[in-house]
mmCIF file of C-alpha atoms in Angstrom:
data_model
loop_
_atom_site.group_PDB
_atom_site.id
_atom_site.type_symbol
_atom_site.label_atom_id
_atom_site.label_comp_id
_atom_site.label_asym_id
_atom_site.label_seq_id
_atom_site.Cartn_x
_atom_site.Cartn_y
_atom_site.Cartn_z
ATOM 1 C CA ASN A 1 -2.540 -193.512 48.451
ATOM 2 C CA ALA A 2 0.859 -194.330 46.965
ATOM 3 C CA SER A 3 3.778 -192.751 48.798
ATOM 4 C CA GLN A 4 5.896 -190.148 47.045
ATOM 5 C CA TRP A 5 9.016 -191.635 48.680
ATOM 6 C CA ARG A 6 10.711 -195.025 48.643
ATOM 7 C CA PRO A 7 11.209 -197.081 51.827
ATOM 8 C CA VAL A 8 14.495 -196.628 53.720
ATOM 9 C CA LEU A 9 16.032 -199.733 55.329
ATOM 10 C CA GLY A 10 12.841 -201.534 54.394
ATOM 11 C CA ARG A 11 10.671 -199.116 56.396
ATOM 12 C CA GLN A 12 8.123 -196.951 54.595
ATOM 13 C CA TYR A 13 7.754 -194.549 57.522
ATOM 14 C CA LEU A 14 11.511 -193.866 57.440
ATOM 15 C CA GLY A 15 11.237 -193.089 53.755
ATOM 16 C CA GLU A 16 8.353 -190.711 54.493
ATOM 17 C CA LEU A 17 10.218 -188.908 57.272
ATOM 18 C CA LEU A 18 13.451 -188.556 55.301
ATOM 19 C CA GLY A 19 11.619 -187.549 52.136
ATOM 20 C CA ARG A 20 9.600 -184.850 53.865
ATOM 21 C CA TYR A 21 12.697 -183.527 55.643
ATOM 22 C CA LEU A 22 14.684 -183.253 52.416
ATOM 23 C CA THR A 23 11.835 -181.912 50.289
ATOM 24 C CA LEU A 24 12.334 -178.286 49.328
ATOM 25 C CA GLU A 25 9.614 -175.952 50.529
ATOM 26 C CA SER A 26 8.922 -174.986 46.915
ATOM 27 C CA GLU A 27 8.049 -178.605 46.108
ATOM 28 C CA GLY A 28 5.140 -178.667 48.573
ATOM 29 C CA PRO A 29 2.644 -176.864 46.311
ATOM 30 C CA ILE A 30 3.872 -178.902 43.331
ATOM 31 C CA LEU A 31 3.174 -182.128 45.236
ATOM 32 C CA ASP A 32 -0.280 -180.755 46.098
ATOM 33 C CA CYS A 33 -0.976 -180.282 42.378
ATOM 34 C CA GLU A 34 0.343 -183.776 41.679
ATOM 35 C CA ALA A 35 -1.915 -185.249 44.361
ATOM 36 C CA ALA A 36 -4.951 -183.487 42.879
ATOM 37 C CA ILE A 37 -4.155 -184.830 39.397
ATOM 38 C CA GLN A 38 -3.636 -188.365 40.714
ATOM 39 C CA PHE A 39 -6.941 -188.261 42.592
ATOM 40 C CA VAL A 40 -8.920 -187.116 39.547
ATOM 41 C CA VAL A 41 -7.216 -189.571 37.180
ATOM 42 C CA ASN A 42 -6.736 -192.645 39.391
ATOM 43 C CA HIS A 43 -9.724 -192.430 41.739
ATOM 44 C CA LEU A 44 -12.337 -190.673 39.619
ATOM 45 C CA GLY A 45 -11.233 -192.288 36.374
ATOM 46 C CA VAL A 46 -11.025 -189.076 34.345
ATOM 47 C CA PRO A 47 -8.731 -189.374 31.298
ATOM 48 C CA GLU A 48 -5.722 -187.066 31.540
ATOM 49 C CA GLU A 49 -6.661 -185.228 28.352
ATOM 50 C CA ARG A 50 -9.881 -184.129 30.081
ATOM 51 C CA VAL A 51 -8.159 -182.778 33.180
ATOM 52 C CA LEU A 52 -7.607 -179.015 33.309
ATOM 53 C CA LEU A 53 -5.219 -177.241 35.681
ATOM 54 C CA MET A 54 -5.816 -173.514 36.029
ATOM 55 C CA GLY A 55 -3.256 -171.437 37.904
ATOM 56 C CA HIS A 56 -2.865 -167.730 38.604
ATOM 57 C CA SER A 57 0.476 -165.971 39.183
ATOM 58 C CA ILE A 58 2.827 -168.279 41.126
ATOM 59 C CA GLY A 59 0.031 -170.861 41.250
ATOM 60 C CA ALA A 60 0.318 -171.151 37.470
ATOM 61 C CA ALA A 61 4.026 -171.917 37.848
ATOM 62 C CA PHE A 62 3.393 -174.640 40.440
ATOM 63 C CA SER A 63 0.669 -176.297 38.327
ATOM 64 C CA LEU A 64 2.866 -176.229 35.228
ATOM 65 C CA GLN A 65 5.755 -177.811 37.134
ATOM 66 C CA ALA A 66 3.530 -180.699 38.230
ATOM 67 C CA ALA A 67 1.951 -181.166 34.811
ATOM 68 C CA ALA A 68 5.022 -180.922 32.588
ATOM 69 C CA HIS A 69 7.089 -183.479 34.497
ATOM 70 C CA ASN A 70 4.464 -186.175 34.955
ATOM 71 C CA HIS A 71 1.292 -185.343 32.984
ATOM 72 C CA PRO A 72 2.183 -183.466 29.781
ATOM 73 C CA GLY A 73 -1.077 -184.520 28.131
ATOM 74 C CA ILE A 74 -3.438 -182.644 30.453
ATOM 75 C CA CYS A 75 -4.951 -179.241 29.671
ATOM 76 C CA ILE A 76 -3.548 -176.138 31.324
ATOM 77 C CA CYS A 77 -4.433 -172.466 31.733
ATOM 78 C CA ASN A 78 -1.585 -170.132 32.692
ATOM 79 C CA SER A 79 -3.069 -166.872 33.973
ATOM 80 C CA ARG A 80 -1.102 -163.674 34.627
ATOM 81 C CA SER A 81 2.099 -165.515 35.459
ATOM 82 C CA PHE A 82 5.835 -165.102 34.956
ATOM 83 C CA SER A 83 8.434 -166.702 32.714
ATOM 84 C CA SER A 84 10.471 -167.652 35.791
ATOM 85 C CA LEU A 85 10.468 -166.627 39.434
ATOM 86 C CA SER A 86 14.111 -165.559 39.223
ATOM 87 C CA ALA A 87 13.219 -163.061 36.481
ATOM 88 C CA THR A 88 10.460 -161.668 38.685
ATOM 89 C CA VAL A 89 12.711 -161.336 41.738
ATOM 90 C CA GLN A 90 15.427 -159.719 39.618
ATOM 91 C CA HIS A 91 12.935 -157.202 38.247
ATOM 92 C CA HIS A 92 11.484 -156.190 41.612
ATOM 93 C CA GLY A 93 14.565 -156.642 43.841
ATOM 94 C CA PRO A 94 15.884 -153.067 43.627
ATOM 95 C CA ASP A 95 12.362 -151.656 44.107
ATOM 96 C CA PHE A 96 11.890 -153.572 47.365
ATOM 97 C CA LEU A 97 15.050 -151.970 48.723
ATOM 98 C CA GLY A 98 14.332 -148.499 47.353
ATOM 99 C CA VAL A 99 17.215 -148.602 44.874
ATOM 100 C CA ARG A 100 17.102 -147.386 41.277
ATOM 101 C CA ARG A 101 17.160 -150.288 38.846
ATOM 102 C CA SER A 102 19.550 -148.460 36.507
ATOM 103 C CA SER A 103 22.153 -147.880 39.215
ATOM 104 C CA ALA A 104 25.242 -150.009 39.854
ATOM 105 C CA LEU A 105 23.768 -151.069 43.192
ATOM 106 C CA GLY A 106 20.557 -152.011 41.412
ATOM 107 C CA ASP A 107 22.525 -154.270 39.052
ATOM 108 C CA THR A 108 24.244 -155.904 42.023
ATOM 109 C CA ILE A 109 20.948 -156.500 43.803
ATOM 110 C CA ARG A 110 19.469 -158.114 40.689
ATOM 111 C CA THR A 111 22.462 -160.445 40.336
ATOM 112 C CA VAL A 112 22.386 -161.461 44.008
ATOM 113 C CA ALA A 113 18.609 -161.965 43.854
ATOM 114 C CA LYS A 114 18.942 -164.229 40.825
ATOM 115 C CA TYR A 115 21.469 -166.543 42.470
ATOM 116 C CA LEU A 116 19.602 -166.630 45.764
ATOM 117 C CA VAL A 117 16.517 -167.876 43.936
ATOM 118 C CA LEU A 118 18.556 -170.485 42.067
ATOM 119 C CA LEU A 119 20.358 -171.715 45.179
ATOM 120 C CA THR A 120 17.159 -172.063 47.208
ATOM 121 C CA GLY A 121 15.386 -174.109 44.525
ATOM 122 C CA TRP A 122 12.770 -171.485 43.668
ATOM 123 C CA GLU A 123 13.674 -170.946 40.012
ATOM 124 C CA LEU A 124 10.278 -172.173 38.704
ATOM 125 C CA ASN A 125 11.241 -171.745 35.051
ATOM 126 C CA SER A 126 7.816 -171.969 33.437
ATOM 127 C CA ALA A 127 8.951 -170.827 29.994
ATOM 128 C CA ALA A 128 11.284 -173.841 29.708
ATOM 129 C CA LEU A 129 8.400 -176.236 30.402
ATOM 130 C CA TRP A 130 5.634 -174.734 28.277
ATOM 131 C CA GLY A 131 6.733 -176.509 25.110
ATOM 132 C CA LYS A 132 6.546 -179.887 26.858
ATOM 133 C CA MET A 133 2.783 -179.604 27.338
ATOM 134 C CA ARG A 134 0.973 -181.539 24.602
ATOM 135 C CA GLY A 135 -2.589 -180.946 25.754
ATOM 136 C CA PHE A 136 -4.900 -177.989 25.158
ATOM 137 C CA LYS A 137 -3.230 -174.944 26.689
ATOM 138 C CA TRP A 138 -3.584 -171.192 26.791
ATOM 139 C CA ILE A 139 -2.223 -168.061 28.451
ATOM 140 C CA GLU A 140 -4.101 -165.145 29.989
ATOM 141 C CA PHE A 141 -2.148 -161.907 30.399
ATOM 142 C CA CYS A 142 -2.451 -158.149 30.829
ATOM 143 C CA LYS A 143 0.074 -155.701 29.406
ATOM 144 C CA ASP A 144 -0.409 -153.343 32.364
ATOM 145 C CA ASP A 145 0.217 -155.953 35.061
ATOM 146 C CA HIS A 146 2.292 -154.148 37.700
ATOM 147 C CA ILE A 147 3.319 -157.398 39.438
ATOM 148 C CA ILE A 148 4.258 -159.334 36.293
ATOM 149 C CA PRO A 149 5.146 -156.620 33.741
ATOM 150 C CA THR A 150 5.435 -157.405 30.040
ATOM 151 C CA PRO A 151 9.210 -158.186 29.862
ATOM 152 C CA ILE A 152 8.904 -161.064 32.355
ATOM 153 C CA GLN A 153 5.458 -162.350 31.423
ATOM 154 C CA MET A 154 4.962 -165.950 30.353
ATOM 155 C CA TYR A 155 3.200 -164.801 27.180
ATOM 156 C CA GLN A 156 6.222 -162.729 26.164
ATOM 157 C CA ALA A 157 8.732 -165.456 27.009
ATOM 158 C CA VAL A 158 7.139 -168.176 24.873
ATOM 159 C CA GLY A 159 6.732 -165.902 21.884
ATOM 160 C CA GLY A 160 2.977 -165.407 21.956
ATOM 161 C CA SER A 161 0.103 -167.833 21.792
ATOM 162 C CA ASP A 162 -0.287 -171.476 20.822
ATOM 163 C CA PHE A 163 -2.757 -171.922 17.970
ATOM 164 C CA GLY A 164 -4.205 -168.458 18.637
ATOM 165 C CA ARG A 165 -5.231 -169.431 22.151
ATOM 166 C CA GLU A 166 -4.727 -166.515 24.476
ATOM 167 C CA ILE A 167 -6.787 -163.964 26.342
ATOM 168 C CA GLU A 168 -5.401 -160.455 26.586
ATOM 169 C CA LEU A 169 -7.093 -158.902 29.589
ATOM 170 C CA VAL A 170 -8.209 -155.286 29.425
ATOM 171 C CA SER A 171 -5.940 -152.780 31.166
ATOM 172 C CA GLU A 172 -7.905 -151.059 33.902
ATOM 173 C CA ARG A 173 -7.052 -148.582 36.614
ATOM 174 C CA GLY A 174 -5.626 -150.133 39.745
ATOM 175 C CA ASP A 175 -4.541 -153.720 40.257
ATOM 176 C CA ASN A 176 -4.532 -155.569 36.938
ATOM 177 C CA HIS A 177 -2.765 -158.569 38.427
ATOM 178 C CA ASN A 178 -5.323 -159.626 41.025
ATOM 179 C CA ARG A 179 -8.549 -158.064 39.769
ATOM 180 C CA ARG A 180 -11.370 -160.397 38.898
ATOM 181 C CA LEU A 181 -12.232 -160.966 35.267
ATOM 182 C CA SER A 182 -14.845 -158.836 33.542
ATOM 183 C CA PRO A 183 -18.022 -160.506 32.177
ATOM 184 C CA LEU A 184 -16.524 -160.483 28.673
ATOM 185 C CA GLU A 185 -13.252 -161.979 29.908
ATOM 186 C CA TRP A 186 -15.174 -164.688 31.782
ATOM 187 C CA ARG A 187 -17.002 -165.588 28.578
ATOM 188 C CA GLN A 188 -13.693 -165.816 26.717
ATOM 189 C CA HIS A 189 -12.248 -167.917 29.528
ATOM 190 C CA PHE A 190 -15.164 -170.357 29.633
ATOM 191 C CA SER A 191 -15.133 -170.641 25.858
ATOM 192 C CA LEU A 192 -11.592 -172.012 26.051
ATOM 193 C CA VAL A 193 -12.536 -174.274 28.967
ATOM 194 C CA GLU A 194 -15.352 -175.694 26.820
ATOM 195 C CA SER A 195 -12.975 -176.304 23.934
ATOM 196 C CA ALA A 196 -10.330 -177.872 26.160
ATOM 197 C CA LEU A 197 -12.675 -180.324 27.881
ATOM 198 C CA ASN A 198 -15.331 -180.689 25.164
ATOM 199 C CA LEU A 199 -18.026 -179.312 27.474
ATOM 200 C CA THR A 200 -21.070 -177.087 27.129
ATOM 201 C CA LEU A 201 -21.100 -174.431 29.814
ATOM 202 C CA ASN A 202 -23.483 -171.568 30.516
ATOM 203 C CA PRO A 203 -21.558 -169.041 32.634
ATOM 204 C CA ARG A 204 -23.627 -166.273 34.182
ATOM 205 C CA SER A 205 -23.033 -162.778 32.826
#
């Protein structure tokens, strides 16, 4: 497999060691997504436009980062994810510390949280990358998602759907962020997968 890093002083292993040492922790999952895409495209011979990346929550952000920078023509499903990780940390920061969001201390915590995320390389601004994707794409979201509430959802940030492609998940009691899809939602999901990859699927009810 091709190395992600250039040789140093003519030595590939030095390039590998230095590259891995300097690589931000947040880039690890992105490189994993990149490796998966390269394997499918280069080793299995699948055209990029027939490759689909599906990510949930922060996984959707990692897959979008990998796709938008190097493979904007592939298909992508962004499920119950955020506009950016900094927005998510800002939203939940005061809650984690038991501080009212509307208080002065809450405002301070949100500001500090934002800059900590930026300084550590964990911004993951998905909303800024969505428009770069040229392939078949869609968003799955739930308005009553307690982890990714409406104001910081990807769907809200990009101004709705692309070509009417979105799945609004039903609001149920309990955890709407991690719950599995209902039979109807699975059928909607697989219908978009079929359209994206030009397949004929028969998902079980």
